[in-house]
mmCIF file of C-alpha atoms and ligand atoms in Angstrom:
data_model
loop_
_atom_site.group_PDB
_atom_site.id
_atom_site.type_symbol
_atom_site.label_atom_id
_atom_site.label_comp_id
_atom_site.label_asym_id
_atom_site.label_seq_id
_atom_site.Cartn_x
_atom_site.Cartn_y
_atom_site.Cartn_z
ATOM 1 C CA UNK A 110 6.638 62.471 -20.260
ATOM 2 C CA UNK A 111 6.918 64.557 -16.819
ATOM 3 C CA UNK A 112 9.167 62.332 -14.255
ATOM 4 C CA UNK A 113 5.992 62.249 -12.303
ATOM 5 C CA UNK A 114 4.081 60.783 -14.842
ATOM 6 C CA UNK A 115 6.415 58.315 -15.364
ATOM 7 C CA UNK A 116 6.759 57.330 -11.596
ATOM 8 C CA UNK A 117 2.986 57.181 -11.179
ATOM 9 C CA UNK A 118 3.084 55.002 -14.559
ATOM 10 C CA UNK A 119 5.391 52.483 -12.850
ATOM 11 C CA UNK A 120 3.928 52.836 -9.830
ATOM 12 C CA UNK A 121 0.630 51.436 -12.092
ATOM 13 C CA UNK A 122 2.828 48.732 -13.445
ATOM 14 C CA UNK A 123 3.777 47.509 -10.433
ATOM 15 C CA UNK A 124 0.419 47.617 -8.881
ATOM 16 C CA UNK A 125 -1.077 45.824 -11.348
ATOM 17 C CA UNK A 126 1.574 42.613 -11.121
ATOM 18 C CA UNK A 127 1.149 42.426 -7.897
ATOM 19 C CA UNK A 128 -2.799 42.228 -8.259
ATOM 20 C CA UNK A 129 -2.120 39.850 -10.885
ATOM 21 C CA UNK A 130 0.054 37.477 -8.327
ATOM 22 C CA UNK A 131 -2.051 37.755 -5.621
ATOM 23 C CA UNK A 132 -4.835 36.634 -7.816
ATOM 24 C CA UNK A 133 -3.233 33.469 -9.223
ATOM 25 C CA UNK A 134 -1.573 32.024 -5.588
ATOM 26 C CA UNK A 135 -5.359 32.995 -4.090
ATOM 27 C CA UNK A 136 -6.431 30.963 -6.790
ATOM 28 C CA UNK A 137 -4.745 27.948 -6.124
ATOM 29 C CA UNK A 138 -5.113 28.689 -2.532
ATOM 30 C CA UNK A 139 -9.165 28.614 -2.718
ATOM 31 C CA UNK A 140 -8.764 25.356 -4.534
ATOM 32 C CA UNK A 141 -6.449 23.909 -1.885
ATOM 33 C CA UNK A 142 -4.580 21.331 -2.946
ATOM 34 C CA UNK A 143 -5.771 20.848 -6.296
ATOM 35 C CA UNK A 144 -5.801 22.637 -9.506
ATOM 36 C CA UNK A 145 -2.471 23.731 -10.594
ATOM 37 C CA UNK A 146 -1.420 26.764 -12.457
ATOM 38 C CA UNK A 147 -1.115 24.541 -15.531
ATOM 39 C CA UNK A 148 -4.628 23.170 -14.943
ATOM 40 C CA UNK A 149 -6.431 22.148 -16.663
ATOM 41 C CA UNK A 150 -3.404 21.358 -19.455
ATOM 42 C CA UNK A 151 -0.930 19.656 -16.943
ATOM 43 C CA UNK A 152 0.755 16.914 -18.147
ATOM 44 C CA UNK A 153 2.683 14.618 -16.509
ATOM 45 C CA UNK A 154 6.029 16.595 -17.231
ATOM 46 C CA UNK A 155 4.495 18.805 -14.610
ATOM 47 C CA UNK A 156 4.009 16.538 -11.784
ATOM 48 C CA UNK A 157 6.722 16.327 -9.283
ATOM 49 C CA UNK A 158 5.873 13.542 -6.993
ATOM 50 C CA UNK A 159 7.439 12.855 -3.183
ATOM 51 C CA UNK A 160 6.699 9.041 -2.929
ATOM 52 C CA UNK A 161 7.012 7.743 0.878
ATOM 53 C CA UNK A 162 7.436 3.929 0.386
ATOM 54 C CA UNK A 163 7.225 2.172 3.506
ATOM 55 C CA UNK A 164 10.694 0.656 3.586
ATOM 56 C CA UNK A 165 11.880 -2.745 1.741
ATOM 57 C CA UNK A 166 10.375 -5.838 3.036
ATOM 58 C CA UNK A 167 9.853 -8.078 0.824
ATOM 59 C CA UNK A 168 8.835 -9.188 -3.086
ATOM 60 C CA UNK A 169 5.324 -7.554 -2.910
ATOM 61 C CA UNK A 170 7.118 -4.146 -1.951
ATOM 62 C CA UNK A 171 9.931 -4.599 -4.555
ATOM 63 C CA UNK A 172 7.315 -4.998 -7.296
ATOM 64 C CA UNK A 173 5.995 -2.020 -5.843
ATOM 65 C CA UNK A 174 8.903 -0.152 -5.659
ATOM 66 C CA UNK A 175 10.183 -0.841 -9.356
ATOM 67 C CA UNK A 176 6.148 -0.050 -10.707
ATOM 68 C CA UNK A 177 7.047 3.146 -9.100
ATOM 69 C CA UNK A 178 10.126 3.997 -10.727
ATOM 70 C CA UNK A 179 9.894 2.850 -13.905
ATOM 71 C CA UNK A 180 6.512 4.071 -14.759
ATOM 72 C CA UNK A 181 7.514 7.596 -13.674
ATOM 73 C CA UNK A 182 10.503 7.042 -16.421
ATOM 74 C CA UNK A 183 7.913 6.010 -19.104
ATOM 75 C CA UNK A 184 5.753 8.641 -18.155
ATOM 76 C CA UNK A 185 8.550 11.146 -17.971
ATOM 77 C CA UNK A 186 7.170 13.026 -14.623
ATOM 78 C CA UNK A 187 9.916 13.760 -11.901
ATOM 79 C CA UNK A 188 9.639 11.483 -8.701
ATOM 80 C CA UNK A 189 11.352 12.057 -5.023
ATOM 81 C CA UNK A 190 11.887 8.450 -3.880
ATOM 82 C CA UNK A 191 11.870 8.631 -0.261
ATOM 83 C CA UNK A 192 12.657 4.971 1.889
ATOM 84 C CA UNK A 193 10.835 5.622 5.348
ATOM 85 C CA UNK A 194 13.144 2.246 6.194
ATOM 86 C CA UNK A 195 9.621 0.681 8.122
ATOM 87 C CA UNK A 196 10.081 3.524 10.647
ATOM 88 C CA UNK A 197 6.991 5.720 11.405
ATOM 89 C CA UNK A 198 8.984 8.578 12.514
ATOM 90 C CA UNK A 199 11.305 8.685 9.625
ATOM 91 C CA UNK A 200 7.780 8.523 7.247
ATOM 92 C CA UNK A 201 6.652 11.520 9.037
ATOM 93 C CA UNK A 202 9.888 13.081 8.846
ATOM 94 C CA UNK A 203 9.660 12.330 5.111
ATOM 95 C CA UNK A 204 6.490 14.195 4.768
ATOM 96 C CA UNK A 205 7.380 17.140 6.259
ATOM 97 C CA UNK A 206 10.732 17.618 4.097
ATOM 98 C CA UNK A 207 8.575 16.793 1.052
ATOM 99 C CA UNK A 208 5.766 19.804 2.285
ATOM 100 C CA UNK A 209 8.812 22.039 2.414
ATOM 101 C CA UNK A 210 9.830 21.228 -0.982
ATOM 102 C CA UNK A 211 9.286 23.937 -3.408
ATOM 103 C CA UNK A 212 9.285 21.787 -6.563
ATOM 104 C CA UNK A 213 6.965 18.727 -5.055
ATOM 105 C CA UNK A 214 3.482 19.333 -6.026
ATOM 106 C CA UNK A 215 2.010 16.062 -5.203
ATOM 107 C CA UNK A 216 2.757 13.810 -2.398
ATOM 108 C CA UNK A 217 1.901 9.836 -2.616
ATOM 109 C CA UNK A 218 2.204 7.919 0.766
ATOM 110 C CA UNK A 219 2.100 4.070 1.610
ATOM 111 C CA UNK A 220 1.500 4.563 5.391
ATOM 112 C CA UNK A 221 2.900 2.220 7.529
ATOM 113 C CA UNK A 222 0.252 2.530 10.205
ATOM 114 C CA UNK A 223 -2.880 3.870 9.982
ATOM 115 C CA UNK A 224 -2.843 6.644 12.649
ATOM 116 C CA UNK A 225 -0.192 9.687 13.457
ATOM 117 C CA UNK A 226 -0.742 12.094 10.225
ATOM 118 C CA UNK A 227 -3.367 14.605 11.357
ATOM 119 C CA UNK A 228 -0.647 17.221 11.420
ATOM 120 C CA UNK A 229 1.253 16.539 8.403
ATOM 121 C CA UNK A 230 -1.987 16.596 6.277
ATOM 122 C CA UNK A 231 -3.110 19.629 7.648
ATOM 123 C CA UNK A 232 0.446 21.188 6.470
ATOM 124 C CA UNK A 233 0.509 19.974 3.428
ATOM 125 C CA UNK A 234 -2.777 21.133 2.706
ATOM 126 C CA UNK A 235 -1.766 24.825 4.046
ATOM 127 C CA UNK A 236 1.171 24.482 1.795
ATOM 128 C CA UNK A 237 -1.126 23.616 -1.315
ATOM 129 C CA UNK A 238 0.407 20.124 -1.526
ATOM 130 C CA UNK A 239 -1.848 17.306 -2.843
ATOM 131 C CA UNK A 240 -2.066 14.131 -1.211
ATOM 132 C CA UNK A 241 -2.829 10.790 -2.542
ATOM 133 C CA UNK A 242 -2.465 7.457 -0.718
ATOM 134 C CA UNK A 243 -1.052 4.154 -2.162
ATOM 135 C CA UNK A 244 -1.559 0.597 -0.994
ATOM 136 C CA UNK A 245 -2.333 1.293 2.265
ATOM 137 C CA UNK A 246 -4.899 3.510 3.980
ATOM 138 C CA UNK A 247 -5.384 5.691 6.963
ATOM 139 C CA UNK A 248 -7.954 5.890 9.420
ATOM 140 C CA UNK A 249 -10.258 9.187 9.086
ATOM 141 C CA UNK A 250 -9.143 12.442 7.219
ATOM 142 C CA UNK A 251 -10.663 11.977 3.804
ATOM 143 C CA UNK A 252 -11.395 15.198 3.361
ATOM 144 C CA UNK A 253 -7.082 16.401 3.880
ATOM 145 C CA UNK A 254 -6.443 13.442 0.512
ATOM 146 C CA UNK A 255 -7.078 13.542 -3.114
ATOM 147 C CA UNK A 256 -8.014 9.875 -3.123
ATOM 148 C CA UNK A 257 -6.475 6.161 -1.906
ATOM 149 C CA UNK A 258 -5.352 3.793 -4.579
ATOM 150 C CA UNK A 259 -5.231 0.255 -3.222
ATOM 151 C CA UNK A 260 -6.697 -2.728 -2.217
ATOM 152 C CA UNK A 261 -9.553 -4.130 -0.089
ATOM 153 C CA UNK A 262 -7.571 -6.188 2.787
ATOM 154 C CA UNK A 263 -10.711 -6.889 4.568
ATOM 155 C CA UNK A 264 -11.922 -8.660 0.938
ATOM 156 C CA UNK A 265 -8.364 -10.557 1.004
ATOM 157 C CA UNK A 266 -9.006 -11.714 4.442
ATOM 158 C CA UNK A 267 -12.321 -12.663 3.796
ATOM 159 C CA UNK A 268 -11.017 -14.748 0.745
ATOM 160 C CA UNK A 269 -8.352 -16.495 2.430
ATOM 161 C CA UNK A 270 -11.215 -17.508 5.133
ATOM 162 C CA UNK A 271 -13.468 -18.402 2.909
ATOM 163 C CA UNK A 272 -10.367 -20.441 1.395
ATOM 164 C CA UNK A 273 -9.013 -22.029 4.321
ATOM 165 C CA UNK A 274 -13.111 -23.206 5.044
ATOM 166 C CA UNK A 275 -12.974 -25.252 2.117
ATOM 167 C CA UNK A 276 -9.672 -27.270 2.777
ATOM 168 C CA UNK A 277 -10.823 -27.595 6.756
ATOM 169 C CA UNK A 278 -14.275 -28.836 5.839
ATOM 170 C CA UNK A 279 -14.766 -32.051 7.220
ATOM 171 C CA UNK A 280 -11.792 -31.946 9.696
ATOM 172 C CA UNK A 281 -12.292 -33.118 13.075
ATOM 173 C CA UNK A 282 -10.871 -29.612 14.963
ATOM 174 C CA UNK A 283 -9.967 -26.583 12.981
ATOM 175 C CA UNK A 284 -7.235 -24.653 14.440
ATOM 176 C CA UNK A 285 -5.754 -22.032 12.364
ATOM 177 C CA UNK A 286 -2.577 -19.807 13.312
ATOM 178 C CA UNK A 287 -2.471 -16.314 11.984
ATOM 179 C CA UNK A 288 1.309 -14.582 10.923
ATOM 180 C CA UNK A 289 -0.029 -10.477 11.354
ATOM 181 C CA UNK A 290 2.158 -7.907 9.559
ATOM 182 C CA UNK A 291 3.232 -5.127 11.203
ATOM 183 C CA UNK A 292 1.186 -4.239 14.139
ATOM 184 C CA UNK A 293 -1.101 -1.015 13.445
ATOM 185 C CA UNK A 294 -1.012 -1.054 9.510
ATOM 186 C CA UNK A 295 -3.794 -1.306 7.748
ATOM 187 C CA UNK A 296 -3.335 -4.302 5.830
ATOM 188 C CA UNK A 297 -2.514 -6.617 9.579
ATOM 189 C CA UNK A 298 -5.559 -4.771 11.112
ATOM 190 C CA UNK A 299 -7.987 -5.651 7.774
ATOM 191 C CA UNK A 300 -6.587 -8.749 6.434
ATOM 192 C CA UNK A 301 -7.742 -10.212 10.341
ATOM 193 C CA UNK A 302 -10.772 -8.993 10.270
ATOM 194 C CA UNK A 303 -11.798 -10.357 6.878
ATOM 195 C CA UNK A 304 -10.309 -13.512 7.757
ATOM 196 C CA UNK A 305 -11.957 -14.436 10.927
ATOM 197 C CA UNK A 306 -15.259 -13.344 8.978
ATOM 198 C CA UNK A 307 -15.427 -15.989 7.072
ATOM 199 C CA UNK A 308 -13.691 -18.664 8.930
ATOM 200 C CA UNK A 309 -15.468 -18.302 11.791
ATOM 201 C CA UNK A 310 -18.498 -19.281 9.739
ATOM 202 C CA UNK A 311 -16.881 -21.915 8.674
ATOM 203 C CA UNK A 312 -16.128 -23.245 12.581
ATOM 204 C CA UNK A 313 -12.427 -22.367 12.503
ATOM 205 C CA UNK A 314 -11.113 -21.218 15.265
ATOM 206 C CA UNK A 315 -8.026 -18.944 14.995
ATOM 207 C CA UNK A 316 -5.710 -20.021 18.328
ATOM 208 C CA UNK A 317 -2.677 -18.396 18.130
ATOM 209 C CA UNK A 318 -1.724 -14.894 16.540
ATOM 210 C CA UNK A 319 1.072 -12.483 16.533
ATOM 211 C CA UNK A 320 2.984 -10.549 14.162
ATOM 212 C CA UNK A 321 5.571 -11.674 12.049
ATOM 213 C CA UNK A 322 6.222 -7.901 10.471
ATOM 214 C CA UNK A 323 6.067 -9.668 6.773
ATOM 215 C CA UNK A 324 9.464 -11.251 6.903
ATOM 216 C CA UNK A 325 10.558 -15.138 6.050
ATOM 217 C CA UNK A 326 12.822 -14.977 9.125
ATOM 218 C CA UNK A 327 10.233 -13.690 11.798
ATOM 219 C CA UNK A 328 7.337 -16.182 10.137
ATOM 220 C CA UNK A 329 9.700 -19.115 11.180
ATOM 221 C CA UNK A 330 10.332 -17.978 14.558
ATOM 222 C CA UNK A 331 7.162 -17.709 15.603
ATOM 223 C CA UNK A 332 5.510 -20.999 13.861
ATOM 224 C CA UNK A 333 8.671 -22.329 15.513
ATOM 225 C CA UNK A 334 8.166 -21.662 19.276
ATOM 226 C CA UNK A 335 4.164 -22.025 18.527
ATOM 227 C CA UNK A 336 5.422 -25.763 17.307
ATOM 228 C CA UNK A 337 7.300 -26.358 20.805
ATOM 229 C CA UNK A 338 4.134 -25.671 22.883
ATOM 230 C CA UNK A 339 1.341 -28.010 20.437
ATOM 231 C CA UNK A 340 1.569 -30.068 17.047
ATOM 232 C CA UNK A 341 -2.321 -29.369 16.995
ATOM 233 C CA UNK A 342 -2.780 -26.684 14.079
ATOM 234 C CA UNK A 343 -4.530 -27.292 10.846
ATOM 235 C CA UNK A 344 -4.208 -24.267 8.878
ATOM 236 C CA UNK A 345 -1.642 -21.720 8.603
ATOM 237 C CA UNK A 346 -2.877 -18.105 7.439
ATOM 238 C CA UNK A 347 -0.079 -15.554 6.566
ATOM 239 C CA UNK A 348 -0.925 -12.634 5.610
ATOM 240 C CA UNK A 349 1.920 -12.242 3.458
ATOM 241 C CA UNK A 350 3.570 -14.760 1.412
ATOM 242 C CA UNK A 351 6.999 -14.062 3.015
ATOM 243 C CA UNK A 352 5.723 -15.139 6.041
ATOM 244 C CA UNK A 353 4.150 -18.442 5.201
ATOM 245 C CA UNK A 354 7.335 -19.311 3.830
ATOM 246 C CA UNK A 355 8.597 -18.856 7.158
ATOM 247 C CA UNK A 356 5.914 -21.308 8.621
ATOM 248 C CA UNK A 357 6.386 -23.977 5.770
ATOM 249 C CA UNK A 358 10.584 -23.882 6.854
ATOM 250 C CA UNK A 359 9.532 -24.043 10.152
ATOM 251 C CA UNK A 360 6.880 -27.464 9.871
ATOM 252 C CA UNK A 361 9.217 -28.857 7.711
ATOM 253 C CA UNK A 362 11.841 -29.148 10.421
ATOM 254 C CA UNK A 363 9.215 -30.355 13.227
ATOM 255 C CA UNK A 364 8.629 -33.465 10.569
ATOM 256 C CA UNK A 365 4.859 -32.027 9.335
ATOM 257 C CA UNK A 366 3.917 -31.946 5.374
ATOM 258 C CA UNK A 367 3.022 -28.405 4.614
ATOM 259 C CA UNK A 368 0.266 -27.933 2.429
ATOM 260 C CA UNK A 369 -0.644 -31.449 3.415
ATOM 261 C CA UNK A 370 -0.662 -31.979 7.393
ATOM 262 C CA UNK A 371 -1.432 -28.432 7.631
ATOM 263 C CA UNK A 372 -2.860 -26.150 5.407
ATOM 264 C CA UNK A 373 -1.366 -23.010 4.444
ATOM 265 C CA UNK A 374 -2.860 -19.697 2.668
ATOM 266 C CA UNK A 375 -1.242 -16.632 1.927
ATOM 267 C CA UNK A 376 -1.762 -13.003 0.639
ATOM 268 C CA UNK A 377 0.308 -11.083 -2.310
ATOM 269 C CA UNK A 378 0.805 -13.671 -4.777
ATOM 270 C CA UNK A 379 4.445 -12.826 -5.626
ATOM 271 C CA UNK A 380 6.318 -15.374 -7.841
ATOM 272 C CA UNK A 381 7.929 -16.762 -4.772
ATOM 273 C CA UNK A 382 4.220 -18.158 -3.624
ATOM 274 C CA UNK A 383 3.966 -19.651 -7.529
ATOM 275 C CA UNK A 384 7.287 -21.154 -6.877
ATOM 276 C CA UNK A 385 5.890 -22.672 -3.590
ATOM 277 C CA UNK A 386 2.678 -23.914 -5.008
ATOM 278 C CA UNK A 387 4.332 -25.431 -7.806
ATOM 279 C CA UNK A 388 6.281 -27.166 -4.990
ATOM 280 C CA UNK A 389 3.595 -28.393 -3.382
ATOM 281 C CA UNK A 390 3.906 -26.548 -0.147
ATOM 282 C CA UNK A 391 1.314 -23.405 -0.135
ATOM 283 C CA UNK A 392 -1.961 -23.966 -1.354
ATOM 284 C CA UNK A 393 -3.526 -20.568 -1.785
ATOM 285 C CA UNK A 394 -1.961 -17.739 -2.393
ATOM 286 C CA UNK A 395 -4.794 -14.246 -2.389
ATOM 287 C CA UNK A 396 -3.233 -12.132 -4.922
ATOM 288 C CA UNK A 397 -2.798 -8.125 -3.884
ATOM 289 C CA UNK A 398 -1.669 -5.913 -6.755
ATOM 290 C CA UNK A 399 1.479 -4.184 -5.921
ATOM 291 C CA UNK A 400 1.513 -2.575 -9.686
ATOM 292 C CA UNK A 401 -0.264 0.694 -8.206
ATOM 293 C CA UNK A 402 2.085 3.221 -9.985
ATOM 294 C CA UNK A 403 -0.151 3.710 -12.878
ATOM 295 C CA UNK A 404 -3.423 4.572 -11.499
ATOM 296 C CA UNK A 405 -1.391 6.278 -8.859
ATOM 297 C CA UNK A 406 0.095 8.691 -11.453
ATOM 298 C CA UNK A 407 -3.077 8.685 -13.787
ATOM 299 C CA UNK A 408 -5.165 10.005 -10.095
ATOM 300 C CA UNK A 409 -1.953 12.803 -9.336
ATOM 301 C CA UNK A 410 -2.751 13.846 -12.823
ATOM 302 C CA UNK A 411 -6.178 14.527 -12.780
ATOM 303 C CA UNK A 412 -5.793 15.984 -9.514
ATOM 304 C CA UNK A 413 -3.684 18.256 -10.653
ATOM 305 C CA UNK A 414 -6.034 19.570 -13.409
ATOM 306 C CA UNK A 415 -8.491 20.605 -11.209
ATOM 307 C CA UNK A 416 -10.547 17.292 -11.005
ATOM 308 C CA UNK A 417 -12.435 15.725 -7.869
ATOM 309 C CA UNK A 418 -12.314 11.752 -7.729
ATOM 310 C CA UNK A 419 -13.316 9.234 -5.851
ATOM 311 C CA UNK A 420 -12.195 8.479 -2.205
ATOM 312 C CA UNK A 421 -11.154 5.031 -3.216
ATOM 313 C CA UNK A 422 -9.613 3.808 -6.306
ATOM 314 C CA UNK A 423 -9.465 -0.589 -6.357
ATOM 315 C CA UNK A 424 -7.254 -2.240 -7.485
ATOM 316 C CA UNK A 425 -7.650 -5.511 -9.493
ATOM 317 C CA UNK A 426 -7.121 -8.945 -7.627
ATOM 318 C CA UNK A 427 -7.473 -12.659 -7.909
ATOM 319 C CA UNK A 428 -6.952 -15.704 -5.625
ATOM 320 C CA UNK A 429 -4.621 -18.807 -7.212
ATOM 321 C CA UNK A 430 -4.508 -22.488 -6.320
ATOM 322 C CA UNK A 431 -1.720 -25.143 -5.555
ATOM 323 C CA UNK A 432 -4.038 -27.227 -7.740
ATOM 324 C CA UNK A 433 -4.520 -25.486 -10.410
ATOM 325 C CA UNK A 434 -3.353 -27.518 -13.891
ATOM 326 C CA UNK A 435 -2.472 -24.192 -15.671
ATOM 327 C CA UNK A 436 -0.619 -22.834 -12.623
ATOM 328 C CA UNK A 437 3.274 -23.031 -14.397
ATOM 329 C CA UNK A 438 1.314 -20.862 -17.140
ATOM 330 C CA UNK A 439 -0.214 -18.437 -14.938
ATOM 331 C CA UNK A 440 3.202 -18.549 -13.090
ATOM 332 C CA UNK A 441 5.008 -17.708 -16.263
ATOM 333 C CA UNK A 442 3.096 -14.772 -17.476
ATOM 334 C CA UNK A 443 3.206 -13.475 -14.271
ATOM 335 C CA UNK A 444 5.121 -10.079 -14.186
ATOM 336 C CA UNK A 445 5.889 -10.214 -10.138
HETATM 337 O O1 LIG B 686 0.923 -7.539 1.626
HETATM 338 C C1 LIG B 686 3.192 -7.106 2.269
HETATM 339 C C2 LIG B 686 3.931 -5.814 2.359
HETATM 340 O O2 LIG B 686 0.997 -3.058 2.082
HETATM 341 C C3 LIG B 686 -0.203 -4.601 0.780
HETATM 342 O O3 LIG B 686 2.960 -4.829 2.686
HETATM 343 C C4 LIG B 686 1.113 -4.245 1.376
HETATM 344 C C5 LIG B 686 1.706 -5.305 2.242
HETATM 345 C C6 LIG B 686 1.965 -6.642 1.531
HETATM 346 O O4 LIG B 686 4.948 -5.833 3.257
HETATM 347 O O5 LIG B 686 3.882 -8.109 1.618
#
């Protein structure tokens, strides 16, 4: 063969590979963040998952935390853990270092406050990354995430209010104090509105609120110095169960019966709110699944073979009761 011949053969060769790439990255490209080049066979030894957890506050994260990592083990995909340490600008920076990571195809977020990613999604979506929210959501944007995976805080709210209606009915005045979480997440924002929903049909007024940011220590403070200015309260709604613990420390010490004097509702149901039912102190406790990890991995999955889902996965929840005679069972099966 002439040495012409054999440089326009080459030549050919290296034409066609290059057709060949083009037409595989345009592929993936066209389907944006989606359908991988092991689509629709992927399995979850493919997926490489950067997980932004919010930080470490408390039992419901922990359970959260641990569904994370050890279903990923069982399931034998690869995940980034990334601990945003409850700072929004060190989530953000998180994001972007998991968009510039060649190996992450899929990106799961719990965002700690529901506005500030406009930007990052739109990178990660020129970078082909898919994203998939988990526990909490974001406001606006659907169309720059596979799908959320979480709960309905504005149900939970409206639970605990319809809750916290019962044990008030009949009381002379019906003050309730609120413990927030962390101001601007979606869980503080939702779990209020639900709430006063349903209590305000019920004639409860809510008179003091603030936030607590979901911690034991910051719950006490606050029921503390709300105890210095007036003794006249009725209900206590945290909306986390590290919080309420907070407020029954803090009546304790100003010589009130919690669960009795004043009622007291939370949200999460870890086993920490079984252990204070079972003491008598907490009489509701709205339960908010932090075992996402599954049908976090299942949607990544699925997304990753090509598939279109829902906006909004649910998760599964129940409300439990101080008075409950099969709470120690409940409490022992429990897994969180
Ligand atoms: O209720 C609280 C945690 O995002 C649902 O965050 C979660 C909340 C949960 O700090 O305990």
């Amino acid at each position: 063969m002439s040495i012409y011949k054999k440089i326009a053969f080459l030549f050919l060769i290296t034409m066609l590979v290059f057709i060949a790439a083009a037409c595989s990255s345009k592929a993936t490209e066209e389907e944006g963040a989606g359908a991988a080049s092991c689509a629709p066979n992927c399995t979850y030894e493919d997926l490489v998952v950067g997980f932004l957890q919010t930080g470490s506050e408390g039992g419901w994260r922990a359970a959260n935390t641990a569904s994370f990592k050890e279903t990923a083990e069982q399931l034998g995909l690869t995940l980034k853990f990334y601990d945003s340490q409850n700072d929004l600008a060190k989530q953000v920076a998180g994001f972007q270092q998991f968009i510039q990571d060649p190996e992450v195809n899929v990106i799961v977020m719990s965002p700690l406050e529901v506005t500030g990613w406009e930007q990052v999604l739109k990178d990660a979506q020129a970078a082909g990354k898919i994203v998939i929210l988990s526990d909490r959501r974001i406001d606006g944007f659907e169309d720059m995430y596979a799908t959320f995976v979480g709960a309905d805080f504005v149900e939970e709210g409206r639970k605990a209010g319809t809750e916290m209606c019962k044990m008030l009915e009949g009381s002379d005045s019906k003050n309730v104090w609120e413990l927030q979480g962390n101001v601007g997440s979606a869980p503080a924002i939702d779990r209020g509105t639900g709430f006063r929903e349903t209590a305000e049909e019920g004639g409860i007024v809510v008179t003091k609120t603030q936030t607590a940011n979901w911690s034991i220590s910051e719950g006490k403070q606050v029921t503390e110095a709300w105890l210095k200015e007036t003794k006249d309260v009725q209900g206590i709604f945290g909306q986390n169960d590290e919080m309420a613990f907070g407020a029954i420390e803090a009546l304790k010490e100003a010589g009130l019966v919690p669960a009795e004097d004043v009622k007291i509702i939370s949200v999460d149901a870890t086993s920490g709110a079984f252990q204070a039912m079972l003491d008598g102190t907490l009489n509701v406790t709205v339960e908010c699944n932090p075992l996402l990890a599954p049908q976090v991995y299942e949607a990544a999955l699925a997304v990753l073979n090509g598939e279109t889902l829902p906006k909004w996965i649910p998760s599964e929840e129940s409300v439990f009761y101080m008075d409950d005679p099969n709470l120690q069972s409940i409490a022992d099966g429990r897994k969180y």
